[in-house]
PDB file of C-alpha atoms in Angstrom:
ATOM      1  CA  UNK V1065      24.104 -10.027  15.758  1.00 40.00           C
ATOM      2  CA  UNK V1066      25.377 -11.812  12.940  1.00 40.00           C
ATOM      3  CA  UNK V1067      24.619 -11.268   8.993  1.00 39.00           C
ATOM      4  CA  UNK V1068      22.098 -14.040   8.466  1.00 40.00           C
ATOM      5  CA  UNK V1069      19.919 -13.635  11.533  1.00 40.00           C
ATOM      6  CA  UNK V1070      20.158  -9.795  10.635  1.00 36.00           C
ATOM      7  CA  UNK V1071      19.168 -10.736   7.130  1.00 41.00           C
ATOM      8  CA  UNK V1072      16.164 -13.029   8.026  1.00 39.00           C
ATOM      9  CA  UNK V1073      14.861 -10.388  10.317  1.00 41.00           C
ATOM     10  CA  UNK V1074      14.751  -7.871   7.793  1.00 42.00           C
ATOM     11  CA  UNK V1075      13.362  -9.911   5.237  1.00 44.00           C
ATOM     12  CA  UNK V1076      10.333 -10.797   7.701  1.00 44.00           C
ATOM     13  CA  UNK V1077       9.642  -6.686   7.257  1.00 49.00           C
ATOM     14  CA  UNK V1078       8.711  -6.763   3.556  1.00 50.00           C
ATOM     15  CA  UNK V1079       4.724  -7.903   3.858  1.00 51.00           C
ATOM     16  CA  UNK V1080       3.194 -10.074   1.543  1.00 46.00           C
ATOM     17  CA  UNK V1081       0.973  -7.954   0.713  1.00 48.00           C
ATOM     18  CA  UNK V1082       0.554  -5.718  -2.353  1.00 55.00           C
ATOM     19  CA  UNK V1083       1.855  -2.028  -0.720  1.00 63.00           C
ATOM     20  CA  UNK V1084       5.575  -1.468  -0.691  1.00 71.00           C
ATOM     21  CA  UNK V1085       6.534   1.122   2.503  1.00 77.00           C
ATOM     22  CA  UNK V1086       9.176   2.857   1.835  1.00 78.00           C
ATOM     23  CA  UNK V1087      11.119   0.478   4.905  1.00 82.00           C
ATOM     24  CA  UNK V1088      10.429  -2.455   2.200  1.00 84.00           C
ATOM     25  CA  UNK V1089      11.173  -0.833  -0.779  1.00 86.00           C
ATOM     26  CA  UNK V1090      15.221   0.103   0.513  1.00 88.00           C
ATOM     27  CA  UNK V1091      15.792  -3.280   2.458  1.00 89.00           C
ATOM     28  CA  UNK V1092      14.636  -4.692  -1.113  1.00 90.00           C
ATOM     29  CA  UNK V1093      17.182  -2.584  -2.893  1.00 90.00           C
ATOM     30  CA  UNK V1094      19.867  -3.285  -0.559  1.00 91.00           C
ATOM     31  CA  UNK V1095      18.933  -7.000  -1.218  1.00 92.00           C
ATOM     32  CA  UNK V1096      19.627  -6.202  -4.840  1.00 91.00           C
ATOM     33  CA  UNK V1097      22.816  -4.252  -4.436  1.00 91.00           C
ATOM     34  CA  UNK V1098      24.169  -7.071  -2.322  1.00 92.00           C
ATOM     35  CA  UNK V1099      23.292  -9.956  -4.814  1.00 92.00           C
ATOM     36  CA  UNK V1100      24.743  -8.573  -7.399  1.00 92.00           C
ATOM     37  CA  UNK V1101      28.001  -7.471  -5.816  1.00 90.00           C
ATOM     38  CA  UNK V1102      28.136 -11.263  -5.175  1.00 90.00           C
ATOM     39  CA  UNK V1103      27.848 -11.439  -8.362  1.00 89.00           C
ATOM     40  CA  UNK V1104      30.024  -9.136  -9.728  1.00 86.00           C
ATOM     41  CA  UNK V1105      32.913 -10.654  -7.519  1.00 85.00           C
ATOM     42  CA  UNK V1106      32.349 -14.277  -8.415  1.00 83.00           C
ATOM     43  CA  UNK V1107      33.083 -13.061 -12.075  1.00 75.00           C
ATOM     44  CA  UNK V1108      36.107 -11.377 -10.850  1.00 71.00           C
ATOM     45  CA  UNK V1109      37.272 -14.304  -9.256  1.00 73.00           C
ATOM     46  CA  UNK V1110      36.859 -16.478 -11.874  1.00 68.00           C
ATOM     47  CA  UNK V1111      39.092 -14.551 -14.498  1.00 56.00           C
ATOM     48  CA  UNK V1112      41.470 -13.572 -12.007  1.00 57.00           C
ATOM     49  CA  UNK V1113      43.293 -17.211 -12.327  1.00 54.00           C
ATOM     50  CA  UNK V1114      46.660 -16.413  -9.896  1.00 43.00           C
ATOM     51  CA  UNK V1115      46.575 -12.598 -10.346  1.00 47.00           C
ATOM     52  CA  UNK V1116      45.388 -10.241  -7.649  1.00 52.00           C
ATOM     53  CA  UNK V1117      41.565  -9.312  -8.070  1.00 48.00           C
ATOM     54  CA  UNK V1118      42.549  -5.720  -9.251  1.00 50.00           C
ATOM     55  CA  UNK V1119      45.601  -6.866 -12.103  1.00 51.00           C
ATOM     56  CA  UNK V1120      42.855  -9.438 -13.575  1.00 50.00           C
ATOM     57  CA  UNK V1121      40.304  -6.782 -13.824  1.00 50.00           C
ATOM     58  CA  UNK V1122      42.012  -3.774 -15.714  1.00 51.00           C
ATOM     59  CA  UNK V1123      44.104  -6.557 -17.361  1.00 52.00           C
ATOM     60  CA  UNK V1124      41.016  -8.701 -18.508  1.00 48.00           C
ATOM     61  CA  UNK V1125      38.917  -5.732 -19.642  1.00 48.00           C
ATOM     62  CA  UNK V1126      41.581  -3.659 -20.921  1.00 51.00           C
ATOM     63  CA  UNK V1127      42.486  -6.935 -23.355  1.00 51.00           C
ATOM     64  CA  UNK V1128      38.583  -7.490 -25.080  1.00 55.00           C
ATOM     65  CA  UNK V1129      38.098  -3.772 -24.231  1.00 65.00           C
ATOM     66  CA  UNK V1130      34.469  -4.860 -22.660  1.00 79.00           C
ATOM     67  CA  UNK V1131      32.451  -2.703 -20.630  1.00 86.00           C
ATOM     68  CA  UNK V1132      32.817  -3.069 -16.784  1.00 83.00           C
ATOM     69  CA  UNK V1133      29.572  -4.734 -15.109  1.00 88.00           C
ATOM     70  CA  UNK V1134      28.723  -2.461 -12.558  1.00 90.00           C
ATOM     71  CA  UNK V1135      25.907  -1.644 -10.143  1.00 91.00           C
ATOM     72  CA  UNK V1136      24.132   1.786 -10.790  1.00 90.00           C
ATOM     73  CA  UNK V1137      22.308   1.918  -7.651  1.00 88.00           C
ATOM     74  CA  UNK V1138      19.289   0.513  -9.376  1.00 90.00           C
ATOM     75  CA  UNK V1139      20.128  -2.185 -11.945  1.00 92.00           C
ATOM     76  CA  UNK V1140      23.295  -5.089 -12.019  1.00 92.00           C
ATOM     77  CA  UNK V1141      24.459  -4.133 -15.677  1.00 92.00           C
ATOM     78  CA  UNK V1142      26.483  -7.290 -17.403  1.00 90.00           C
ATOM     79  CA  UNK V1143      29.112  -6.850 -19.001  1.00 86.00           C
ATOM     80  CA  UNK V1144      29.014  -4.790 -22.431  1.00 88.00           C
ATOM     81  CA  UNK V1145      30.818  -5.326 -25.707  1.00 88.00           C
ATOM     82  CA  UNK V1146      31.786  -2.524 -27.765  1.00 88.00           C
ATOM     83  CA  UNK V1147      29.199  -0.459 -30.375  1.00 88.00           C
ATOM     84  CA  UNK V1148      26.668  -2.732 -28.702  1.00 90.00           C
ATOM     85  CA  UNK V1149      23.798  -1.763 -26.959  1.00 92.00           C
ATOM     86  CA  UNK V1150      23.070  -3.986 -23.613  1.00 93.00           C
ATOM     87  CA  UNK V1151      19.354  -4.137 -22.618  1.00 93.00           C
ATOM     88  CA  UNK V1152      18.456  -5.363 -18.813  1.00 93.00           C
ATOM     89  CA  UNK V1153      14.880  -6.548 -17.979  1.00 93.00           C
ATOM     90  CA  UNK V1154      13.430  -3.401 -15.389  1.00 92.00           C
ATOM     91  CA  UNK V1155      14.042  -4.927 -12.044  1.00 91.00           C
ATOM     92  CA  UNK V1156      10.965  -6.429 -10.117  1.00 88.00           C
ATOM     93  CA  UNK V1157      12.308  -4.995  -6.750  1.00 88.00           C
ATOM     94  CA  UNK V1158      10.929  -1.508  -7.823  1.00 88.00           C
ATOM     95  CA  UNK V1159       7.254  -1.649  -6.788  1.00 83.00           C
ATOM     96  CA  UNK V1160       6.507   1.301  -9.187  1.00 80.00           C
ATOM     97  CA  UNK V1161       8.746  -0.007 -12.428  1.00 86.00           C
ATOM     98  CA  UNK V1162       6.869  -1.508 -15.645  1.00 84.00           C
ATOM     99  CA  UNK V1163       8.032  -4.779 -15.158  1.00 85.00           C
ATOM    100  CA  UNK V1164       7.937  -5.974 -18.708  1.00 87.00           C
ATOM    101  CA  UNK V1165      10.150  -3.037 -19.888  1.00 89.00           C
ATOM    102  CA  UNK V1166      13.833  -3.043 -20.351  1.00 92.00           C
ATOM    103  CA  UNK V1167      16.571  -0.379 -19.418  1.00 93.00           C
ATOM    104  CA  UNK V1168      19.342   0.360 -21.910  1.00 94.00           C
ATOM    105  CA  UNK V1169      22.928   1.476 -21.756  1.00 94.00           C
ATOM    106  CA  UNK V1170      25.615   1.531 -24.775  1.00 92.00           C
ATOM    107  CA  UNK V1171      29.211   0.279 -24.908  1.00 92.00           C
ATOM    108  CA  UNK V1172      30.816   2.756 -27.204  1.00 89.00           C
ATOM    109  CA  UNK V1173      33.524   1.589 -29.057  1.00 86.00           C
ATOM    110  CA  UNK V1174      36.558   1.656 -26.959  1.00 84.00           C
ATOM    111  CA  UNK V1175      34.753  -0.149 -24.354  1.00 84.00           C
ATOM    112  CA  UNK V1176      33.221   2.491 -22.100  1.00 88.00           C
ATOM    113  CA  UNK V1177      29.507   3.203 -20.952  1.00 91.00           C
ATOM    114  CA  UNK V1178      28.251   6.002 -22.759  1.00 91.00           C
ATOM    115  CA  UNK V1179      28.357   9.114 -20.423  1.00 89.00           C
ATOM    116  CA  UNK V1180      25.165  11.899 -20.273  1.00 85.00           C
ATOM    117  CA  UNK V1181      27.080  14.789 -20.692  1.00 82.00           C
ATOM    118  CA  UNK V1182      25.152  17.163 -19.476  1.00 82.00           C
ATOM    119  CA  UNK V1183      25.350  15.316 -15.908  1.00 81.00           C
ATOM    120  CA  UNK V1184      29.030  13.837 -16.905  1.00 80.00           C
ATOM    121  CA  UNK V1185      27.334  10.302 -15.212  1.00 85.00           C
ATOM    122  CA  UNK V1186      26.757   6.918 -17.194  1.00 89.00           C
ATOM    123  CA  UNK V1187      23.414   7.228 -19.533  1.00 89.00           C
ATOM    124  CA  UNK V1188      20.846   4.828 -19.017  1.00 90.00           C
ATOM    125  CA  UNK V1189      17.523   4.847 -20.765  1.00 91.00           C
ATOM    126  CA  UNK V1190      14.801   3.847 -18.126  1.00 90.00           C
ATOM    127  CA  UNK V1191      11.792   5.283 -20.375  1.00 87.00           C
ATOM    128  CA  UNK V1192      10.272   2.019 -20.423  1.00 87.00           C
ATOM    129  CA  UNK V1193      11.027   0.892 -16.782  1.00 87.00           C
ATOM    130  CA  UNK V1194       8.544   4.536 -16.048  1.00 83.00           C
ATOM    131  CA  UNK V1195       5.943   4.010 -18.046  1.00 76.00           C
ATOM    132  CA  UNK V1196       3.257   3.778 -15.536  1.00 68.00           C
ATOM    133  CA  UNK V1197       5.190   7.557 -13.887  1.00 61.00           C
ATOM    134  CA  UNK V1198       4.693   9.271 -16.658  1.00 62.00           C
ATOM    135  CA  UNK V1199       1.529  11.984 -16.754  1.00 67.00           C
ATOM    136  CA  UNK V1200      -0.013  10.041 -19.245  1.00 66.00           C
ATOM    137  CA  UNK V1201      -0.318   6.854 -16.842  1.00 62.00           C
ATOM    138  CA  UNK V1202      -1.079   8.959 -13.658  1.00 67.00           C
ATOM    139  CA  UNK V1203      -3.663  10.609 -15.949  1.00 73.00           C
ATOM    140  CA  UNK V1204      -5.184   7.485 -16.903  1.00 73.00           C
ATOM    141  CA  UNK V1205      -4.842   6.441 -12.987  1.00 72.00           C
ATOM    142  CA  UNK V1206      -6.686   9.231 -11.118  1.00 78.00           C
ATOM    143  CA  UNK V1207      -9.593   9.016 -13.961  1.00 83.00           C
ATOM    144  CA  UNK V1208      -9.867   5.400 -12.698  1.00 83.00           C
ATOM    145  CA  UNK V1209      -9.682   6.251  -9.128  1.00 83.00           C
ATOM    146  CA  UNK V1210     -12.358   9.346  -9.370  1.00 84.00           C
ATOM    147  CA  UNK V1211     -14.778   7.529 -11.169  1.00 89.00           C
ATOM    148  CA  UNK V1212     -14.559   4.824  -8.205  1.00 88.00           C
ATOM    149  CA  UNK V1213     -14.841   7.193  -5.702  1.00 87.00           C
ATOM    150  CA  UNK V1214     -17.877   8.920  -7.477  1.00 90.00           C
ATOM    151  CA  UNK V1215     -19.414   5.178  -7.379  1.00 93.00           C
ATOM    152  CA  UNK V1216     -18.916   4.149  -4.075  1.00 89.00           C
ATOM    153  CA  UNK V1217     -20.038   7.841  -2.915  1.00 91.00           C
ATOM    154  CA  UNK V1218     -23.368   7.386  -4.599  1.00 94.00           C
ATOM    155  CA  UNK V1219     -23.337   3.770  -3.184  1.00 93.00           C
ATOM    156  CA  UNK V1220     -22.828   5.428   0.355  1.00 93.00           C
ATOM    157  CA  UNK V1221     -25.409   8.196  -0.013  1.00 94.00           C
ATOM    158  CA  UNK V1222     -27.991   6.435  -0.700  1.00 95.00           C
ATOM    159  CA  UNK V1223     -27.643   3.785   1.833  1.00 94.00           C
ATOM    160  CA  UNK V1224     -27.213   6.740   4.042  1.00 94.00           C
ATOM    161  CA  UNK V1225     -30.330   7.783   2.890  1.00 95.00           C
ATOM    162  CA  UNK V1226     -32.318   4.398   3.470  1.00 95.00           C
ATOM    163  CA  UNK V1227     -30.845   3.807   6.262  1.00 95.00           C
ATOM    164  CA  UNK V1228     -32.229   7.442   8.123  1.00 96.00           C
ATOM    165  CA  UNK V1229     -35.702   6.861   6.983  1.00 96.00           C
ATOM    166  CA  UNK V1230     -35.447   3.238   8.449  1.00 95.00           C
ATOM    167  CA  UNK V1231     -34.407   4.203  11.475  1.00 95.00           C
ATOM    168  CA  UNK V1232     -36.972   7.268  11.790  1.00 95.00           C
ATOM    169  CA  UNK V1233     -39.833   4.840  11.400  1.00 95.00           C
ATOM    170  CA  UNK V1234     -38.608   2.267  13.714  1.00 93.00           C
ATOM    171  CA  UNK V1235     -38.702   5.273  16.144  1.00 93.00           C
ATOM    172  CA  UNK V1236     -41.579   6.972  15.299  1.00 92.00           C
ATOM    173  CA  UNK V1237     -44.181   4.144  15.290  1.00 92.00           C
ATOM    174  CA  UNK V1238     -44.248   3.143  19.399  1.00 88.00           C
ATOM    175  CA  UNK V1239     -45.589  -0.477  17.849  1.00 90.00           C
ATOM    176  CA  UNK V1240     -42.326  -1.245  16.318  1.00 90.00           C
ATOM    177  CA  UNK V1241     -40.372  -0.384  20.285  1.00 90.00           C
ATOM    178  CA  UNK V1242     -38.983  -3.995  21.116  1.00 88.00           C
ATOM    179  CA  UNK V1243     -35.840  -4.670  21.738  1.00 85.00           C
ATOM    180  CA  UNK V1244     -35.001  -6.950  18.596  1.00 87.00           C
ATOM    181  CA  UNK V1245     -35.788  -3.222  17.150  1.00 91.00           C
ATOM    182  CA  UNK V1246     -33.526  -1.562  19.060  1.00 91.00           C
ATOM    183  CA  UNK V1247     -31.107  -3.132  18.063  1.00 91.00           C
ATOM    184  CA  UNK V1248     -31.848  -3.023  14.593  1.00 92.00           C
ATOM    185  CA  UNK V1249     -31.720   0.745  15.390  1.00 94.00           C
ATOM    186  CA  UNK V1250     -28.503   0.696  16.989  1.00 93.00           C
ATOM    187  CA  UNK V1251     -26.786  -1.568  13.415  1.00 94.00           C
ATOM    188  CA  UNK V1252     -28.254   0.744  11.583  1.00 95.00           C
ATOM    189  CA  UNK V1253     -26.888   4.052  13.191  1.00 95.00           C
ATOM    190  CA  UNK V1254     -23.387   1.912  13.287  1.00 94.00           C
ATOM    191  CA  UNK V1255     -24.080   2.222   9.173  1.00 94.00           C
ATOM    192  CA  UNK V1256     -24.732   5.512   8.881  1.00 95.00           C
ATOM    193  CA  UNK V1257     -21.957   6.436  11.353  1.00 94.00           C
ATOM    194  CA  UNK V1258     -19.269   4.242   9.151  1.00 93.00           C
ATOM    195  CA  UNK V1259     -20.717   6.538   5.835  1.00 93.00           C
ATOM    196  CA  UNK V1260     -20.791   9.668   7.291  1.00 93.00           C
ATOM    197  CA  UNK V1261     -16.926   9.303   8.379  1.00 92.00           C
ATOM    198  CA  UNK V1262     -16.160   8.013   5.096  1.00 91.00           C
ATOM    199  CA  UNK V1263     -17.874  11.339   3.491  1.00 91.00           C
ATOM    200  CA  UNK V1264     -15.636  13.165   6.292  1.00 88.00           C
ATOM    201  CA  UNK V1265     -12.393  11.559   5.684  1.00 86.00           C
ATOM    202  CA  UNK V1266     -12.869  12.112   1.951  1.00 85.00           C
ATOM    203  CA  UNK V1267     -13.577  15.763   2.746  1.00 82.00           C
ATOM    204  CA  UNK V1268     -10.455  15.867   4.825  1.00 79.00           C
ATOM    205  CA  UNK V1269      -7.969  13.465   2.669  1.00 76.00           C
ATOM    206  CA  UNK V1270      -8.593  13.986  -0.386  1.00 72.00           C
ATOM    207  CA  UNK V1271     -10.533  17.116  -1.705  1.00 62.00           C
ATOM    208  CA  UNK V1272      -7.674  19.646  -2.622  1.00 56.00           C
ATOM    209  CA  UNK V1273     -10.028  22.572  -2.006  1.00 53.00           C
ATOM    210  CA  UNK V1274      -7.995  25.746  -0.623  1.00 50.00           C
ATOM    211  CA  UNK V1275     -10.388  25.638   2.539  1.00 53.00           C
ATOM    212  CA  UNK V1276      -9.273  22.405   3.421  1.00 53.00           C
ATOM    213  CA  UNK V1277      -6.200  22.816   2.552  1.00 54.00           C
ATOM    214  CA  UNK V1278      -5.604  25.586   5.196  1.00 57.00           C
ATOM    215  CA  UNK V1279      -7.441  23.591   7.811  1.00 56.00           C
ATOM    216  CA  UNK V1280      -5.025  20.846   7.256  1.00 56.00           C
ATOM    217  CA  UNK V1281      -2.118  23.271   7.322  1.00 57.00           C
ATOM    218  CA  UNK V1282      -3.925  24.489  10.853  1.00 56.00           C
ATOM    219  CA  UNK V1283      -4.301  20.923  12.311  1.00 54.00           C
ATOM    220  CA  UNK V1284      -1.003  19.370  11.346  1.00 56.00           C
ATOM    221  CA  UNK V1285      -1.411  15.416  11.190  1.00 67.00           C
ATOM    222  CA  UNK V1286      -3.826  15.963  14.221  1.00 75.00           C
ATOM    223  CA  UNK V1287      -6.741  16.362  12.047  1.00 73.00           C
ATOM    224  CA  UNK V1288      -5.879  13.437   9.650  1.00 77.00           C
ATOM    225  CA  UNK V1289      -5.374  11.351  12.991  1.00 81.00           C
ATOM    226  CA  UNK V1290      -8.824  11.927  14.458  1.00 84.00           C
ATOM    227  CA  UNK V1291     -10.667  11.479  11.106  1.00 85.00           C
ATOM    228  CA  UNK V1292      -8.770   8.222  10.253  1.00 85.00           C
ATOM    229  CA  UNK V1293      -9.159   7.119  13.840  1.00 88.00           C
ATOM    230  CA  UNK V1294     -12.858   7.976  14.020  1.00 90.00           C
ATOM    231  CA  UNK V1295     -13.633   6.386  10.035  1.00 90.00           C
ATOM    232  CA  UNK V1296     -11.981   2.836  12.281  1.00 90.00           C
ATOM    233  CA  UNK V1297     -13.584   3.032  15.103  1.00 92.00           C
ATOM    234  CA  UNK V1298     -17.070   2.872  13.666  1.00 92.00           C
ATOM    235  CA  UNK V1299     -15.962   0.631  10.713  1.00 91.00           C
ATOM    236  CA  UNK V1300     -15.154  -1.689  14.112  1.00 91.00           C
ATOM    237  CA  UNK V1301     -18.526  -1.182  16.116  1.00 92.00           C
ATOM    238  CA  UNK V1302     -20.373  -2.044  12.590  1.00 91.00           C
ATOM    239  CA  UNK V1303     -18.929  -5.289  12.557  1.00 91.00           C
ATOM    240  CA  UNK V1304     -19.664  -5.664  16.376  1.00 91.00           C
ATOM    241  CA  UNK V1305     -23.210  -4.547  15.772  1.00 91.00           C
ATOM    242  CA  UNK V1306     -23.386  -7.112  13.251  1.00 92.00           C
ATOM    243  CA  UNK V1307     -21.629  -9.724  16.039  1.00 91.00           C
ATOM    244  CA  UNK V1308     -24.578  -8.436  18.467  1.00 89.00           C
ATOM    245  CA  UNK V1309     -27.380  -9.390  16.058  1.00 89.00           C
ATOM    246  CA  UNK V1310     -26.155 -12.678  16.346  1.00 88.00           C
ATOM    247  CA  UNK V1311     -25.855 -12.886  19.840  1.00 86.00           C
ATOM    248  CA  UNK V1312     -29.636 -11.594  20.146  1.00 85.00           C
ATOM    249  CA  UNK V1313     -30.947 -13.980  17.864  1.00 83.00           C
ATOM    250  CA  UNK V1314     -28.481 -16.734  19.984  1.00 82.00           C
ATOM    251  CA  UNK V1315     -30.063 -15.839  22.832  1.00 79.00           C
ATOM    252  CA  UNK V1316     -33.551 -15.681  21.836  1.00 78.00           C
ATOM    253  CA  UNK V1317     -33.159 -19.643  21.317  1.00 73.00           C
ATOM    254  CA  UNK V1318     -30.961 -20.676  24.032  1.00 70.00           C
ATOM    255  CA  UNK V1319     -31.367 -17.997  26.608  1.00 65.00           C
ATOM    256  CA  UNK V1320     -34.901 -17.048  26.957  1.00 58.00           C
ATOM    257  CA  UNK V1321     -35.191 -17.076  30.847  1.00 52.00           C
ATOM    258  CA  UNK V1322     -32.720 -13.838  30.765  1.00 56.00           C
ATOM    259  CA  UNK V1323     -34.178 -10.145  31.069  1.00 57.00           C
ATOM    260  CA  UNK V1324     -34.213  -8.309  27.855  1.00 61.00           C
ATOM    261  CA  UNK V1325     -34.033  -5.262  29.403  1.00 65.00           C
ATOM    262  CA  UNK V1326     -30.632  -6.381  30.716  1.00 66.00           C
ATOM    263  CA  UNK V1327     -29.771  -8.089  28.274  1.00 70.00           C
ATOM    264  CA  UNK V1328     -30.114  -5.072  25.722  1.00 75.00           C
ATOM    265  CA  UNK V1329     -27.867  -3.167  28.056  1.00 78.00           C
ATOM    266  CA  UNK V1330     -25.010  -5.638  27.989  1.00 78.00           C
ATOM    267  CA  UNK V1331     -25.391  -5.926  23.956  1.00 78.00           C
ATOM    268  CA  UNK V1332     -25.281  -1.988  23.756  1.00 82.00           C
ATOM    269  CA  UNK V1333     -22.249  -1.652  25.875  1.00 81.00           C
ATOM    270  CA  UNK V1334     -20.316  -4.417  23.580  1.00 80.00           C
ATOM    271  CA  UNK V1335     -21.521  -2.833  20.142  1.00 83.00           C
ATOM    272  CA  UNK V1336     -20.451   0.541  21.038  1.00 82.00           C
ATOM    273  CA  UNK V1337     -17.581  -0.155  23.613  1.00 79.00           C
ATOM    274  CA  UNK V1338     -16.123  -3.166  22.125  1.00 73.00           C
ATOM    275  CA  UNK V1339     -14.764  -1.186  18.558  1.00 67.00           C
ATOM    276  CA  UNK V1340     -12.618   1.018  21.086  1.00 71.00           C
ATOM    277  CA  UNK V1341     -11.099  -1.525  22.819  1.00 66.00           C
ATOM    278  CA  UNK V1342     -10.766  -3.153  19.429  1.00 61.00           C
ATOM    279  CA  UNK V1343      -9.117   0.061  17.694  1.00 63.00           C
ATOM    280  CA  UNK V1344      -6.577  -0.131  21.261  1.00 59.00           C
ATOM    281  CA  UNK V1345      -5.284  -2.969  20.153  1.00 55.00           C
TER     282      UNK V1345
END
């Protein structure tokens, strides 16, 4: 397989979505590294003239005793004069960078990057680049998230609520038994199904207690796996419940010579059966 079709097929991984996987966040940096070693060499050829790529560059640099460019494994630095300090905008290939930071390096005077000492590697000052890492920001963030998930838990509860007494009278009073009821019953169990696995999953995912946190260390990813799959597959039958109303009402109009008794059957079996089949594919 040759470079560009291996190229285009890689670059059909990176979704355009919002979420960087990890899969899209190195074939993105790999992108990077390879455009600017592109770079890096058209500059070389260009002052190399009729001297061998290696002559030109000690040569060159050694002359105007410039900083090399270089790639740091994150950033394609420019060249840097001496005593000067060479900002680069932070890199919009990082999914987690502050994109309207800079990083910063320093040419000392003989024409060198500044070296960290302690690490004996070139410094770079990516402060602003991490601004949304820093405890501050996650701080911030998880306030956000908590009070959302405090909101939409109320939200849940008390359609869970509503949704129990609704379906208790529409099975206590024998006057209400029909079948458009029944299938009122049967979207309205699909509900309280889809809350009570979102109250699960939360329980499971995300409450840090040192209960669950030993049941998770129990199950493995087995656990997670059957919650997840179980919050989808009655997220899917909702929405098939919802398809089924339809198809009643259709049917009411357009199909009134069927039996509803059969009929009722046949809409069960796709509101409950269709969201596996669904969660299959």
């Amino acid at each position: 397989m040759t470079a560009a079709p291996v190229s285009l097929f890689l670059a059909r991984q990176v979704d355009t979505d919002d979420v960087l996987t990890k899969e899209e966040q190195i074939y993105l940096l790999g992108e990077a590294k390879e455009k600017c070693q592109t770079n890096l060499k058209a500059q070389l050829e260009k002052i190399k003239g009729t001297i061998s790529v290696l002559l030109s560059r000690v040569f060159a640099y050694w002359l105007d005793a410039s900083c090399f460019p270089e790639w740091d494994g994150i950033i394609c630095w420019p060249e840097g004069f001496p005593s000067q300090e060479v900002s680069v905008p932070c890199p919009e290939y990082i999914y987690d960078f502050n994109h309207k930071g800079h990083a910063y390096r320093h040419c000392d005077a003989y024409g060198n990057w500044e070296l960290a000492l302690s690490i004996n590697k070139t410094w770079a000052n990516y402060t602003e680049c991490t601004d949304f890492l820093t405890p501050e920001s996650r701080s911030r963030e998880k306030e956000v998230f908590d009070r959302l998930h405090m909101m939409y838990t109320i939200g849940y509860s008390i359609s869970l609520a509503s949704l129990i007494v609704a379906v208790c009278i529409l099975c206590y009073f024998k006057r209400l038994h029909c079948t458009r009821n029944y299938i009122h019953i049967h979207l309205f169990a699909s509900f309280i199904c889809r809350a009570a696995s979102i109250f699960v999953k939360d329980v499971v995912l995300y409450s840090g207690s040192l209960i669950m946190a030993l049941i998770s260390q129990e199950l493995g990813d087995v656990g997670c796996k059957v919650v997840v799959t179980l919050f989808l597959y009655f997220l899917a039958t909702n929405h098939y419940w919802i398809l089924v109303e339809g198809l009643y009402l259709h049917s009411l109009i357009f199909m009134a010579f069927l039996s509803n008794k059969n009929y009722l059957w046949a809409l069960t079996i796709i509101g409950w059966d269709a969201g596996t089949s669904a969660l299959g594919i």
